[in-house]
Amino acid sequence: MTSAVLVVAGTEATAIVLALSVLRMTGSTYWVSAVLAASLGLAMLLGPFGGVVADRYDRRRVLVGVAIAETVIFATAALAATRPWELLAAAALAAIAAVPYGPAQAAAVQSLISDERLPGANAALFGSNQVAVLVAPAAAGLVFALVGGSAAMAAISLAYAGAAFAVARLHGDTRPEPEPRRGFVREASAGFGALVRARMVFTTTVAVAIMIAVDGPVVVAMIPLAGSFHAGG
């Protein structure tokens, strides 16, 4: 649970810190839009590929690998990112690296928790994740205002490093059941097909996508607006 909370907090903080950083560099909402699109849009587009990774490889290793990749990305950004395209690249790489985390986490929980304890574990995990979703963006904005973007990105890197350490200490078998493998792209395409055929899931997915698309311009506008009131640096 600790690793999940740290990853969720890091993910939620990422878009805020990178968007504020690129706004401070450029003063341009176009760059803010690009960073938010990379942070949020790529995860939706590449979701089925994350499911394939989680189905093929040991879920513990996937979770550790994601956390280590994010640690390196944000440590590098904190130390070396001085141009807007570098922040955009960090946002895109972080989003791509995070794609397998959700499916691998869900599968790992099912592998490690007994059926009797699974509902309670899922409820606790969901509740703690929601707390991270609520707290992390505000905390990220506060840290950015107090110490700047580089320090905020370093804090995100440390959160992911903590997540990697927490996952690595888990005990139990998190390997997937052996199954015949098809091509990577073919399996991901099958995931898209299953999504389309499941009407309720497909409808919900489309509704969420529309909500994000409508809400996106508001988020982009609010970030410079906060700056105009001398909030967030």
mmCIF file of C-alpha atoms in Angstrom, residues 89-212:
data_model
loop_
_atom_site.group_PDB
_atom_site.id
_atom_site.type_symbol
_atom_site.label_atom_id
_atom_site.label_comp_id
_atom_site.label_asym_id
_atom_site.label_seq_id
_atom_site.Cartn_x
_atom_site.Cartn_y
_atom_site.Cartn_z
ATOM 1 C CA ALA A 89 10.247 15.079 -22.883
ATOM 2 C CA ALA A 90 10.268 14.328 -19.145
ATOM 3 C CA ALA A 91 6.465 14.462 -19.066
ATOM 4 C CA ALA A 92 6.173 12.109 -22.047
ATOM 5 C CA LEU A 93 8.750 9.624 -20.748
ATOM 6 C CA ALA A 94 7.187 9.606 -17.281
ATOM 7 C CA ALA A 95 3.732 8.956 -18.740
ATOM 8 C CA ILE A 96 4.992 6.120 -20.934
ATOM 9 C CA ALA A 97 6.956 4.518 -18.092
ATOM 10 C CA ALA A 98 3.917 4.604 -15.797
ATOM 11 C CA VAL A 99 1.549 2.820 -18.209
ATOM 12 C CA PRO A 100 2.101 -0.747 -16.877
ATOM 13 C CA TYR A 101 1.857 0.259 -13.222
ATOM 14 C CA GLY A 102 -1.924 0.175 -12.757
ATOM 15 C CA PRO A 103 -2.524 -3.234 -14.381
ATOM 16 C CA ALA A 104 0.532 -4.734 -12.662
ATOM 17 C CA GLN A 105 -0.552 -3.394 -9.278
ATOM 18 C CA ALA A 106 -4.072 -4.786 -9.625
ATOM 19 C CA ALA A 107 -2.754 -8.202 -10.662
ATOM 20 C CA ALA A 108 -0.149 -8.228 -7.873
ATOM 21 C CA VAL A 109 -2.782 -7.461 -5.226
ATOM 22 C CA GLN A 110 -4.886 -10.401 -6.447
ATOM 23 C CA SER A 111 -1.822 -12.664 -6.329
ATOM 24 C CA LEU A 112 -0.681 -11.652 -2.855
ATOM 25 C CA ILE A 113 -3.996 -11.296 -0.990
ATOM 26 C CA SER A 114 -6.352 -14.168 -0.189
ATOM 27 C CA ASP A 115 -9.896 -14.080 -1.569
ATOM 28 C CA GLU A 116 -11.323 -13.458 1.908
ATOM 29 C CA ARG A 117 -9.135 -10.405 2.497
ATOM 30 C CA LEU A 118 -9.227 -9.056 -1.062
ATOM 31 C CA PRO A 119 -12.315 -6.774 -0.716
ATOM 32 C CA GLY A 120 -10.884 -5.131 2.390
ATOM 33 C CA ALA A 121 -7.463 -4.750 0.793
ATOM 34 C CA ASN A 122 -8.950 -3.191 -2.330
ATOM 35 C CA ALA A 123 -11.036 -0.799 -0.227
ATOM 36 C CA ALA A 124 -8.012 0.273 1.801
ATOM 37 C CA LEU A 125 -5.930 0.694 -1.344
ATOM 38 C CA PHE A 126 -8.615 2.737 -3.074
ATOM 39 C CA GLY A 127 -9.135 4.936 -0.036
ATOM 40 C CA SER A 128 -5.446 5.651 0.449
ATOM 41 C CA ASN A 129 -5.024 6.357 -3.263
ATOM 42 C CA GLN A 130 -7.899 8.841 -3.188
ATOM 43 C CA VAL A 131 -6.260 10.661 -0.288
ATOM 44 C CA ALA A 132 -3.068 10.892 -2.380
ATOM 45 C CA VAL A 133 -5.082 12.198 -5.350
ATOM 46 C CA LEU A 134 -6.549 14.954 -3.177
ATOM 47 C CA VAL A 135 -3.416 15.918 -1.277
ATOM 48 C CA ALA A 136 -0.571 15.504 -3.791
ATOM 49 C CA PRO A 137 -1.487 18.293 -6.286
ATOM 50 C CA ALA A 138 -1.892 20.867 -3.503
ATOM 51 C CA ALA A 139 1.325 19.711 -1.867
ATOM 52 C CA ALA A 140 3.130 19.865 -5.222
ATOM 53 C CA GLY A 141 1.979 23.427 -5.786
ATOM 54 C CA LEU A 142 3.067 24.421 -2.274
ATOM 55 C CA VAL A 143 6.510 22.844 -2.666
ATOM 56 C CA PHE A 144 6.918 24.543 -6.045
ATOM 57 C CA ALA A 145 6.026 27.919 -4.526
ATOM 58 C CA LEU A 146 8.413 27.470 -1.604
ATOM 59 C CA VAL A 147 11.490 25.888 -3.185
ATOM 60 C CA GLY A 148 10.997 25.893 -6.974
ATOM 61 C CA GLY A 149 10.532 23.343 -9.726
ATOM 62 C CA SER A 150 13.872 21.552 -9.495
ATOM 63 C CA ALA A 151 13.437 20.789 -5.799
ATOM 64 C CA ALA A 152 9.839 19.693 -6.405
ATOM 65 C CA MET A 153 10.977 17.290 -9.132
ATOM 66 C CA ALA A 154 13.678 15.972 -6.803
ATOM 67 C CA ALA A 155 10.962 15.297 -4.212
ATOM 68 C CA ILE A 156 8.939 13.385 -6.820
ATOM 69 C CA SER A 157 12.044 11.348 -7.648
ATOM 70 C CA LEU A 158 12.497 10.487 -3.961
ATOM 71 C CA ALA A 159 8.846 9.413 -3.706
ATOM 72 C CA TYR A 160 9.322 6.984 -6.597
ATOM 73 C CA ALA A 161 12.552 5.691 -5.076
ATOM 74 C CA GLY A 162 10.630 4.977 -1.879
ATOM 75 C CA ALA A 163 7.984 3.151 -3.889
ATOM 76 C CA ALA A 164 10.625 0.977 -5.564
ATOM 77 C CA PHE A 165 12.085 0.062 -2.169
ATOM 78 C CA ALA A 166 8.661 -0.755 -0.722
ATOM 79 C CA VAL A 167 7.690 -3.011 -3.649
ATOM 80 C CA ALA A 168 11.045 -4.794 -3.651
ATOM 81 C CA ARG A 169 10.403 -5.891 -0.054
ATOM 82 C CA LEU A 170 7.112 -7.609 -0.885
ATOM 83 C CA HIS A 171 7.024 -11.385 -0.438
ATOM 84 C CA GLY A 172 4.982 -13.833 -2.473
ATOM 85 C CA ASP A 173 4.608 -15.091 -6.007
ATOM 86 C CA THR A 174 3.559 -12.330 -8.413
ATOM 87 C CA ARG A 175 4.379 -14.143 -11.634
ATOM 88 C CA PRO A 176 1.560 -14.442 -14.190
ATOM 89 C CA GLU A 177 0.132 -17.804 -15.151
ATOM 90 C CA PRO A 178 1.926 -19.164 -18.232
ATOM 91 C CA GLU A 179 -0.170 -18.665 -21.349
ATOM 92 C CA PRO A 180 0.467 -18.872 -25.100
ATOM 93 C CA ARG A 181 1.790 -15.560 -26.319
ATOM 94 C CA ARG A 182 0.784 -13.660 -29.397
ATOM 95 C CA GLY A 183 2.504 -10.603 -30.796
ATOM 96 C CA PHE A 184 2.750 -7.624 -28.447
ATOM 97 C CA VAL A 185 0.778 -5.304 -30.734
ATOM 98 C CA ARG A 186 -1.737 -8.053 -31.467
ATOM 99 C CA GLU A 187 -2.440 -8.568 -27.769
ATOM 100 C CA ALA A 188 -2.828 -4.829 -27.235
ATOM 101 C CA SER A 189 -5.201 -4.652 -30.207
ATOM 102 C CA ALA A 190 -7.221 -7.449 -28.641
ATOM 103 C CA GLY A 191 -7.483 -5.274 -25.538
ATOM 104 C CA PHE A 192 -8.877 -2.412 -27.601
ATOM 105 C CA GLY A 193 -11.334 -4.827 -29.205
ATOM 106 C CA ALA A 194 -12.498 -6.130 -25.831
ATOM 107 C CA LEU A 195 -12.986 -2.554 -24.665
ATOM 108 C CA VAL A 196 -15.202 -1.738 -27.635
ATOM 109 C CA ARG A 197 -17.280 -4.899 -27.197
ATOM 110 C CA ALA A 198 -17.915 -4.264 -23.489
ATOM 111 C CA ARG A 199 -20.567 -1.587 -23.866
ATOM 112 C CA MET A 200 -20.678 -0.389 -20.292
ATOM 113 C CA VAL A 201 -16.885 -0.156 -20.001
ATOM 114 C CA PHE A 202 -16.609 1.488 -23.422
ATOM 115 C CA THR A 203 -19.323 4.026 -22.608
ATOM 116 C CA THR A 204 -17.669 4.851 -19.291
ATOM 117 C CA THR A 205 -14.285 5.232 -20.979
ATOM 118 C CA VAL A 206 -15.693 7.582 -23.615
ATOM 119 C CA ALA A 207 -17.482 9.616 -20.941
ATOM 120 C CA VAL A 208 -14.293 9.981 -18.915
ATOM 121 C CA ALA A 209 -12.350 10.977 -22.048
ATOM 122 C CA ILE A 210 -14.928 13.644 -22.869
ATOM 123 C CA MET A 211 -14.841 14.916 -19.291
ATOM 124 C CA ILE A 212 -11.052 15.192 -19.407
#
